[in-house]
mmCIF file of C-alpha atoms and ligand atoms in Angstrom:
data_model
loop_
_atom_site.group_PDB
_atom_site.id
_atom_site.type_symbol
_atom_site.label_atom_id
_atom_site.label_comp_id
_atom_site.label_asym_id
_atom_site.label_seq_id
_atom_site.Cartn_x
_atom_site.Cartn_y
_atom_site.Cartn_z
ATOM 1 C CA MET Q 7 28.059 -27.011 -29.218
ATOM 2 C CA GLU Q 8 25.538 -25.959 -27.007
ATOM 3 C CA ASN Q 9 24.150 -22.986 -28.398
ATOM 4 C CA ILE Q 10 21.104 -21.479 -25.550
ATOM 5 C CA ASP Q 11 18.764 -19.002 -26.085
ATOM 6 C CA LEU Q 12 16.426 -18.792 -23.695
ATOM 7 C CA HIS Q 13 14.095 -14.970 -24.950
ATOM 8 C CA ASN Q 14 12.206 -14.242 -27.905
ATOM 9 C CA HIS Q 15 9.805 -12.757 -29.403
ATOM 10 C CA SER Q 16 7.234 -13.359 -31.796
ATOM 11 C CA ARG Q 17 3.769 -12.243 -33.497
ATOM 12 C CA VAL Q 18 2.226 -13.198 -30.400
ATOM 13 C CA SER Q 19 3.015 -10.410 -28.201
ATOM 14 C CA ASP Q 20 5.447 -7.445 -30.071
ATOM 15 C CA GLY Q 21 7.923 -9.264 -32.564
ATOM 16 C CA LEU Q 22 8.197 -9.959 -36.175
ATOM 17 C CA LEU Q 23 8.087 -13.801 -37.742
ATOM 18 C CA SER Q 24 5.192 -16.384 -36.111
ATOM 19 C CA PRO Q 25 6.430 -18.641 -33.857
ATOM 20 C CA THR Q 26 7.155 -21.014 -35.985
ATOM 21 C CA GLU Q 27 9.276 -18.442 -38.440
ATOM 22 C CA LEU Q 28 11.563 -17.639 -35.389
ATOM 23 C CA VAL Q 29 11.468 -22.002 -34.031
ATOM 24 C CA ARG Q 30 13.765 -21.729 -38.018
ATOM 25 C CA LEU Q 31 15.371 -18.585 -37.359
ATOM 26 C CA ALA Q 32 17.064 -19.774 -34.497
ATOM 27 C CA ALA Q 33 17.693 -23.600 -35.831
ATOM 28 C CA SER Q 34 19.327 -21.758 -38.487
ATOM 29 C CA ASN Q 35 21.382 -20.205 -36.815
ATOM 30 C CA GLY Q 36 22.256 -23.292 -34.670
ATOM 31 C CA VAL Q 37 20.380 -22.774 -31.542
ATOM 32 C CA THR Q 38 20.464 -25.710 -29.755
ATOM 33 C CA THR Q 39 17.840 -24.738 -27.004
ATOM 34 C CA LEU Q 40 14.941 -21.669 -27.806
ATOM 35 C CA SER Q 41 12.377 -20.092 -25.057
ATOM 36 C CA LEU Q 42 9.943 -17.926 -27.013
ATOM 37 C CA THR Q 43 9.427 -15.413 -24.064
ATOM 38 C CA ASP Q 44 6.517 -13.588 -25.444
ATOM 39 C CA HIS Q 45 4.446 -10.479 -23.378
ATOM 40 C CA ASP Q 46 2.276 -11.671 -21.058
ATOM 41 C CA ASP Q 47 0.229 -14.012 -23.632
ATOM 42 C CA VAL Q 48 1.893 -18.125 -23.825
ATOM 43 C CA GLY Q 49 -0.332 -18.072 -27.062
ATOM 44 C CA GLY Q 50 2.358 -19.280 -29.145
ATOM 45 C CA LEU Q 51 4.052 -21.790 -27.614
ATOM 46 C CA ALA Q 52 2.379 -25.067 -28.879
ATOM 47 C CA GLU Q 53 3.102 -24.044 -32.772
ATOM 48 C CA ALA Q 54 6.703 -23.272 -31.206
ATOM 49 C CA ARG Q 55 6.929 -26.615 -29.494
ATOM 50 C CA LEU Q 56 6.060 -27.930 -32.982
ATOM 51 C CA ALA Q 57 8.449 -26.193 -34.907
ATOM 52 C CA ALA Q 58 11.268 -27.036 -32.230
ATOM 53 C CA VAL Q 59 9.784 -30.537 -32.811
ATOM 54 C CA GLU Q 60 10.716 -30.716 -36.666
ATOM 55 C CA ALA Q 61 13.756 -28.341 -36.436
ATOM 56 C CA GLY Q 62 15.164 -30.830 -33.985
ATOM 57 C CA ILE Q 63 15.333 -28.656 -31.111
ATOM 58 C CA VAL Q 64 14.954 -28.106 -27.300
ATOM 59 C CA PHE Q 65 12.006 -26.127 -26.859
ATOM 60 C CA ILE Q 66 11.480 -24.603 -23.365
ATOM 61 C CA ASN Q 67 7.960 -22.813 -22.471
ATOM 62 C CA GLY Q 68 8.881 -19.246 -21.533
ATOM 63 C CA VAL Q 69 6.828 -16.061 -21.214
ATOM 64 C CA GLU Q 70 7.974 -12.144 -19.980
ATOM 65 C CA ILE Q 71 5.701 -10.258 -17.568
ATOM 66 C CA SER Q 72 5.459 -6.620 -17.020
ATOM 67 C CA VAL Q 73 5.495 -5.514 -13.795
ATOM 68 C CA SER Q 74 5.435 -1.691 -12.062
ATOM 69 C CA TRP Q 75 8.052 -1.587 -9.578
ATOM 70 C CA GLY Q 76 7.980 1.285 -7.694
ATOM 71 C CA ASN Q 77 7.645 3.767 -10.680
ATOM 72 C CA HIS Q 78 9.398 1.594 -12.624
ATOM 73 C CA THR Q 79 9.069 -1.267 -15.843
ATOM 74 C CA VAL Q 80 11.039 -4.313 -14.961
ATOM 75 C CA HIS Q 81 10.518 -7.182 -16.631
ATOM 76 C CA VAL Q 82 10.131 -10.366 -15.185
ATOM 77 C CA VAL Q 83 10.922 -13.917 -17.473
ATOM 78 C CA GLY Q 84 8.912 -16.698 -16.405
ATOM 79 C CA LEU Q 85 10.843 -20.458 -18.165
ATOM 80 C CA ASN Q 86 10.257 -24.606 -18.332
ATOM 81 C CA ILE Q 87 6.155 -22.954 -17.140
ATOM 82 C CA ASP Q 88 3.370 -24.886 -17.196
ATOM 83 C CA PRO Q 89 0.920 -22.536 -19.739
ATOM 84 C CA THR Q 90 -2.300 -24.519 -18.435
ATOM 85 C CA HIS Q 91 -1.502 -23.186 -14.783
ATOM 86 C CA HIS Q 92 -4.829 -21.390 -13.831
ATOM 87 C CA VAL Q 93 -2.722 -19.149 -11.180
ATOM 88 C CA LEU Q 94 -0.563 -17.942 -14.257
ATOM 89 C CA VAL Q 95 -3.494 -18.183 -17.009
ATOM 90 C CA GLU Q 96 -5.252 -16.059 -14.804
ATOM 91 C CA GLY Q 97 -2.515 -14.160 -14.053
ATOM 92 C CA LEU Q 98 -1.325 -13.019 -17.671
ATOM 93 C CA LEU Q 99 -4.986 -12.522 -17.990
ATOM 94 C CA GLN Q 100 -6.107 -9.574 -16.108
ATOM 95 C CA ILE Q 101 -2.455 -7.733 -17.365
ATOM 96 C CA ARG Q 102 -3.795 -8.350 -20.975
ATOM 97 C CA GLN Q 103 -6.795 -5.997 -19.509
ATOM 98 C CA GLY Q 104 -4.699 -3.760 -18.636
ATOM 99 C CA ARG Q 105 -2.755 -3.114 -21.854
ATOM 100 C CA VAL Q 106 -5.564 -2.773 -24.046
ATOM 101 C CA ALA Q 107 -6.741 -0.313 -21.665
ATOM 102 C CA ARG Q 108 -3.721 1.241 -22.062
ATOM 103 C CA ALA Q 109 -3.511 1.387 -25.502
ATOM 104 C CA LYS Q 110 -6.568 2.853 -25.953
ATOM 105 C CA LEU Q 111 -4.994 6.192 -24.036
ATOM 106 C CA ILE Q 112 -1.853 5.759 -25.643
ATOM 107 C CA GLY Q 113 -4.177 6.320 -29.343
ATOM 108 C CA ASP Q 114 -6.389 9.495 -26.800
ATOM 109 C CA GLU Q 115 -2.972 11.071 -25.866
ATOM 110 C CA LEU Q 116 -0.674 10.686 -29.993
ATOM 111 C CA ALA Q 117 -4.290 11.904 -31.374
ATOM 112 C CA LYS Q 118 -3.404 15.505 -29.093
ATOM 113 C CA VAL Q 119 0.256 15.752 -31.243
ATOM 114 C CA GLY Q 120 -1.550 15.383 -34.295
ATOM 115 C CA ILE Q 121 -1.147 11.546 -34.723
ATOM 116 C CA ALA Q 122 -4.858 10.450 -35.947
ATOM 117 C CA GLY Q 123 -6.219 6.805 -35.503
ATOM 118 C CA ALA Q 124 -2.856 5.174 -34.095
ATOM 119 C CA PHE Q 125 -5.029 3.285 -31.559
ATOM 120 C CA GLU Q 126 -6.829 1.230 -34.233
ATOM 121 C CA GLY Q 127 -3.560 1.611 -35.957
ATOM 122 C CA ALA Q 128 -1.525 0.017 -33.726
ATOM 123 C CA LEU Q 129 -4.153 -2.923 -33.630
ATOM 124 C CA LYS Q 130 -3.257 -3.538 -37.244
ATOM 125 C CA PHE Q 131 -0.204 -4.632 -36.498
ATOM 126 C CA ALA Q 132 -0.650 -7.479 -34.078
ATOM 127 C CA GLN Q 133 -1.474 -9.921 -34.640
ATOM 128 C CA ASN Q 134 -3.017 -10.820 -31.138
ATOM 129 C CA PRO Q 135 -5.716 -8.012 -30.142
ATOM 130 C CA ASN Q 136 -5.046 -8.558 -26.363
ATOM 131 C CA ILE Q 137 -1.226 -7.484 -27.055
ATOM 132 C CA ILE Q 138 -0.705 -4.397 -28.483
ATOM 133 C CA ALA Q 139 2.307 -3.489 -27.355
ATOM 134 C CA ARG Q 140 4.367 -0.129 -28.279
ATOM 135 C CA PRO Q 141 6.287 -1.378 -30.901
ATOM 136 C CA HIS Q 142 2.979 -2.112 -32.989
ATOM 137 C CA PHE Q 143 2.004 2.015 -32.583
ATOM 138 C CA ALA Q 144 5.864 2.099 -33.553
ATOM 139 C CA ARG Q 145 4.966 0.872 -36.497
ATOM 140 C CA TYR Q 146 1.986 2.329 -37.221
ATOM 141 C CA ILE Q 147 3.500 5.587 -36.859
ATOM 142 C CA VAL Q 148 6.702 4.670 -39.132
ATOM 143 C CA GLU Q 149 3.905 3.786 -42.053
ATOM 144 C CA GLN Q 150 2.057 7.315 -41.185
ATOM 145 C CA GLY Q 151 5.397 9.659 -42.107
ATOM 146 C CA HIS Q 152 5.721 10.492 -38.691
ATOM 147 C CA ALA Q 153 9.467 9.230 -37.714
ATOM 148 C CA LYS Q 154 11.878 7.204 -40.302
ATOM 149 C CA ASN Q 155 11.950 3.869 -37.895
ATOM 150 C CA VAL Q 156 10.414 2.098 -34.538
ATOM 151 C CA SER Q 157 13.727 3.257 -32.838
ATOM 152 C CA GLN Q 158 12.574 7.293 -33.919
ATOM 153 C CA VAL Q 159 9.555 6.591 -32.184
ATOM 154 C CA PHE Q 160 10.199 5.648 -29.141
ATOM 155 C CA LYS Q 161 12.541 8.768 -28.899
ATOM 156 C CA ARG Q 162 10.527 11.106 -29.923
ATOM 157 C CA TYR Q 163 7.075 9.251 -28.771
ATOM 158 C CA LEU Q 164 6.395 6.693 -26.944
ATOM 159 C CA ILE Q 165 9.498 6.870 -24.327
ATOM 160 C CA LYS Q 166 9.253 9.038 -20.916
ATOM 161 C CA GLY Q 167 8.726 12.305 -20.913
ATOM 162 C CA LYS Q 168 6.894 12.414 -24.493
ATOM 163 C CA PRO Q 169 3.364 12.882 -25.431
ATOM 164 C CA GLY Q 170 2.139 8.805 -26.339
ATOM 165 C CA PHE Q 171 3.829 8.064 -22.792
ATOM 166 C CA VAL Q 172 1.177 6.518 -21.294
ATOM 167 C CA ARG Q 173 2.126 5.961 -17.496
ATOM 168 C CA HIS Q 174 0.829 2.733 -16.749
ATOM 169 C CA ARG Q 175 -0.158 -0.214 -13.360
ATOM 170 C CA TRP Q 176 1.592 -3.810 -14.532
ATOM 171 C CA ALA Q 177 2.114 -6.286 -11.890
ATOM 172 C CA ASP Q 178 3.340 -6.601 -8.987
ATOM 173 C CA LEU Q 179 6.862 -7.857 -8.325
ATOM 174 C CA SER Q 180 5.015 -10.253 -5.813
ATOM 175 C CA GLU Q 181 2.426 -10.893 -8.190
ATOM 176 C CA ALA Q 182 4.778 -11.824 -10.826
ATOM 177 C CA LEU Q 183 6.612 -14.093 -9.288
ATOM 178 C CA HIS Q 184 3.454 -15.920 -7.891
ATOM 179 C CA TRP Q 185 2.038 -16.744 -11.155
ATOM 180 C CA ILE Q 186 5.624 -18.348 -12.694
ATOM 181 C CA ARG Q 187 5.963 -19.978 -9.172
ATOM 182 C CA ALA Q 188 2.507 -21.720 -9.067
ATOM 183 C CA ALA Q 189 3.177 -22.566 -12.858
ATOM 184 C CA GLN Q 190 6.155 -24.205 -11.501
ATOM 185 C CA GLY Q 191 8.601 -22.047 -13.756
ATOM 186 C CA ILE Q 192 12.317 -20.575 -13.182
ATOM 187 C CA PRO Q 193 12.033 -16.699 -12.009
ATOM 188 C CA VAL Q 194 14.692 -14.941 -14.491
ATOM 189 C CA LEU Q 195 14.828 -11.298 -14.025
ATOM 190 C CA ALA Q 196 14.926 -9.707 -17.763
ATOM 191 C CA HIS Q 197 17.543 -7.377 -18.988
ATOM 192 C CA PRO Q 198 18.561 -5.536 -15.279
ATOM 193 C CA GLY Q 199 20.779 -3.340 -17.552
ATOM 194 C CA ARG Q 200 18.195 -2.024 -18.510
ATOM 195 C CA TYR Q 201 16.479 -0.226 -15.670
ATOM 196 C CA GLU Q 202 17.689 3.771 -14.849
ATOM 197 C CA MET Q 203 18.476 3.010 -11.367
ATOM 198 C CA GLY Q 204 21.424 3.612 -9.316
ATOM 199 C CA LYS Q 205 23.521 1.335 -7.134
ATOM 200 C CA ALA Q 206 21.186 0.630 -4.637
ATOM 201 C CA LYS Q 207 17.534 0.992 -6.004
ATOM 202 C CA MET Q 208 19.200 -2.143 -8.407
ATOM 203 C CA GLU Q 209 19.848 -3.688 -4.662
ATOM 204 C CA SER Q 210 16.705 -3.782 -3.181
ATOM 205 C CA LEU Q 211 15.462 -4.646 -6.219
ATOM 206 C CA LEU Q 212 17.617 -7.929 -6.883
ATOM 207 C CA ASP Q 213 16.986 -8.438 -2.638
ATOM 208 C CA GLU Q 214 12.671 -8.417 -3.014
ATOM 209 C CA PHE Q 215 13.300 -10.773 -6.210
ATOM 210 C CA VAL Q 216 15.453 -12.830 -4.581
ATOM 211 C CA GLU Q 217 12.931 -12.354 -1.649
ATOM 212 C CA PHE Q 218 9.375 -13.591 -3.878
ATOM 213 C CA GLY Q 219 12.026 -16.715 -4.903
ATOM 214 C CA GLY Q 220 13.558 -14.802 -8.661
ATOM 215 C CA LEU Q 221 15.656 -17.826 -9.046
ATOM 216 C CA ALA Q 222 18.007 -15.955 -12.158
ATOM 217 C CA LEU Q 223 19.306 -12.986 -13.487
ATOM 218 C CA GLU Q 224 19.402 -12.518 -17.615
ATOM 219 C CA VAL Q 225 22.937 -12.021 -17.661
ATOM 220 C CA VAL Q 226 23.642 -12.078 -20.979
ATOM 221 C CA THR Q 227 21.317 -10.390 -23.629
ATOM 222 C CA SER Q 228 21.359 -8.627 -26.590
ATOM 223 C CA ASN Q 229 20.812 -5.015 -24.190
ATOM 224 C CA HIS Q 230 23.673 -5.441 -22.460
ATOM 225 C CA ASN Q 231 27.410 -4.111 -23.010
ATOM 226 C CA LYS Q 232 30.705 -5.264 -21.626
ATOM 227 C CA GLU Q 233 30.386 -3.726 -18.577
ATOM 228 C CA GLU Q 234 26.386 -4.584 -17.711
ATOM 229 C CA VAL Q 235 27.292 -8.263 -19.046
ATOM 230 C CA GLU Q 236 30.332 -8.048 -15.740
ATOM 231 C CA ILE Q 237 28.389 -6.233 -13.689
ATOM 232 C CA PHE Q 238 25.458 -8.831 -13.389
ATOM 233 C CA ALA Q 239 27.457 -11.721 -13.512
ATOM 234 C CA GLN Q 240 28.995 -10.281 -10.417
ATOM 235 C CA HIS Q 241 25.246 -10.141 -8.837
ATOM 236 C CA VAL Q 242 25.097 -13.238 -9.768
ATOM 237 C CA ARG Q 243 28.176 -14.597 -8.177
ATOM 238 C CA LYS Q 244 27.463 -12.584 -4.821
ATOM 239 C CA ARG Q 245 24.055 -13.860 -4.353
ATOM 240 C CA ASN Q 246 24.407 -17.226 -5.390
ATOM 241 C CA LEU Q 247 21.620 -17.053 -8.572
ATOM 242 C CA LEU Q 248 21.480 -18.127 -11.854
ATOM 243 C CA ALA Q 249 22.403 -16.997 -15.286
ATOM 244 C CA SER Q 250 20.536 -16.628 -18.111
ATOM 245 C CA ARG Q 251 21.260 -15.837 -21.863
ATOM 246 C CA GLY Q 252 18.600 -14.272 -24.355
ATOM 247 C CA SER Q 253 18.048 -12.691 -27.015
ATOM 248 C CA ASP Q 254 15.382 -10.546 -26.469
ATOM 249 C CA PHE Q 255 14.720 -10.994 -31.070
ATOM 250 C CA HIS Q 256 12.019 -9.439 -32.283
ATOM 251 C CA GLY Q 257 12.408 -9.587 -36.110
ATOM 252 C CA PRO Q 258 14.703 -8.904 -38.724
ATOM 253 C CA GLY Q 259 15.503 -5.092 -39.189
ATOM 254 C CA GLU Q 260 14.221 -3.995 -35.605
ATOM 255 C CA SER Q 261 16.457 -5.871 -33.932
ATOM 256 C CA PHE Q 262 20.205 -6.204 -34.190
ATOM 257 C CA CYS Q 263 21.035 -9.490 -32.480
ATOM 258 C CA GLU Q 264 19.409 -12.411 -33.910
ATOM 259 C CA PRO Q 265 18.366 -15.316 -31.862
ATOM 260 C CA GLY Q 266 21.845 -17.510 -30.714
ATOM 261 C CA LYS Q 267 24.179 -14.955 -31.844
ATOM 262 C CA LEU Q 268 25.109 -13.765 -28.329
ATOM 263 C CA PRO Q 269 28.762 -13.943 -26.205
ATOM 264 C CA GLU Q 270 29.044 -16.883 -23.565
ATOM 265 C CA LEU Q 271 27.816 -16.529 -20.247
ATOM 266 C CA PRO Q 272 30.814 -15.576 -17.907
ATOM 267 C CA TYR Q 273 33.054 -17.964 -16.175
ATOM 268 C CA GLY Q 274 31.628 -18.487 -12.743
ATOM 269 C CA CYS Q 275 28.035 -18.187 -13.540
ATOM 270 C CA LYS Q 276 26.076 -21.062 -12.776
ATOM 271 C CA PRO Q 277 23.503 -21.218 -16.047
ATOM 272 C CA VAL Q 278 20.023 -21.472 -14.991
ATOM 273 C CA TRP Q 279 19.731 -24.455 -18.025
ATOM 274 C CA GLN Q 280 20.972 -26.681 -15.096
ATOM 275 C CA MET Q 281 17.080 -26.306 -13.923
ATOM 276 C CA TRP Q 282 16.178 -28.522 -16.634
ATOM 277 C CA SER Q 283 19.212 -30.402 -18.215
ATOM 278 C CA PRO Q 284 21.255 -32.385 -15.767
ATOM 279 C CA PRO Q 285 25.041 -32.342 -16.978
ATOM 280 C CA SER Q 286 24.458 -36.340 -16.787
ATOM 281 C CA THR Q 287 21.741 -36.291 -19.236
ATOM 282 C CA HIS Q 288 22.311 -35.235 -23.286
HETATM 283 P P1 LIG B 328 5.021 -2.194 -23.733
HETATM 284 O O1 LIG B 328 5.452 -3.896 -23.294
HETATM 285 O O2 LIG B 328 3.737 -2.044 -24.747
HETATM 286 O O3 LIG B 328 5.321 -0.676 -22.863
HETATM 287 O O4 LIG B 328 6.353 -1.896 -24.325
HETATM 288 C C1 LIG B 328 7.587 -2.620 -24.858
HETATM 289 C C2 LIG B 328 7.821 -3.359 -25.761
HETATM 290 O O5 LIG B 328 8.666 -2.120 -26.464
HETATM 291 C C3 LIG B 328 9.548 -3.613 -24.998
HETATM 292 O O6 LIG B 328 9.283 -4.680 -25.087
HETATM 293 C C4 LIG B 328 10.459 -3.467 -26.181
HETATM 294 O O7 LIG B 328 10.076 -4.668 -27.474
HETATM 295 C C5 LIG B 328 10.137 -2.269 -26.897
HETATM 296 N N1 LIG B 328 11.038 -1.029 -26.653
HETATM 297 C C6 LIG B 328 11.065 -0.546 -25.262
HETATM 298 N N2 LIG B 328 12.272 0.727 -25.713
HETATM 299 C C7 LIG B 328 12.170 1.084 -27.324
HETATM 300 C C8 LIG B 328 13.440 1.270 -27.768
HETATM 301 N N3 LIG B 328 13.503 2.390 -26.725
HETATM 302 N N4 LIG B 328 12.867 1.163 -29.095
HETATM 303 C C9 LIG B 328 12.891 0.834 -29.131
HETATM 304 N N5 LIG B 328 11.251 -0.760 -29.035
HETATM 305 C C10 LIG B 328 11.941 -0.676 -27.234
HETATM 306 MN MN1 LIG B 329 8.928 -6.047 -26.571
HETATM 307 MN MN1 LIG B 330 11.430 -6.918 -22.423
HETATM 308 MN MN1 LIG B 331 11.745 -9.184 -24.142
#
């Protein structure tokens, strides 16, 4: 039985496991094809690929790019990318520079509400100093005793309207899709059910995504309830897009859904993996 999971994080971004540990966990959960999709960085792919060979599973290069679309932050996963392509490499470098600058500002804002040393603290939790993400701040804030867990830190400090939230301009949607396509990858709109927007806005996001060359929606992901899975399955069928399946696993204890422990794609959704695995081959 195939078990395909195309959205996972390692310590190269905001995950808790090394790429090797992630691959081993996925394989032991029965995953047969895995993608590592760290935020804005491809630094874990070589290690993950090696571990996948050892574990006897198929590995697909991936990345999850942070995008600003109007006032929204949305994430676009690039699957089966060439991680060495200069257009993608340069684009991601630019995003990472912005990320570090944002992290310093988050540190300043948190200091104003009595959380000292948060930039340095978050950095300590980040294995890769170029990817300091909000979960690293959250882990530091928990360690400092200001909250009991990461989820509580987000609610109190890190989401829109809270003291440690800093507005930030990520890549444009057109740029991110250009980078992925230049690197021969498949652009997938990640966890669309998580974006807080009405139906009309979602339609125009999907219009633009398709216009710029987007090919797939993540229909099945740990953040989608049954209703959201069905909503995005309908979008995929209506627009003749491909459907992806990915846990968005970050680590034991922080993610409730482990790699591979996801429902199947709904009926009538064309799987994104048909792009690299024609049914005639094994
Ligand atoms: P950043 O890219 O630095 O803004 O961080 C975004 C990451 O924070 C996401 O990829 C998730 O891993 C995590 N995240 C976002 N919202 C929440 C939340 N409400 N609770 C826990 N983690 C979250
Ligand atoms: Mn994340
Ligand atoms: Mn995401
Ligand atoms: Mn993710």
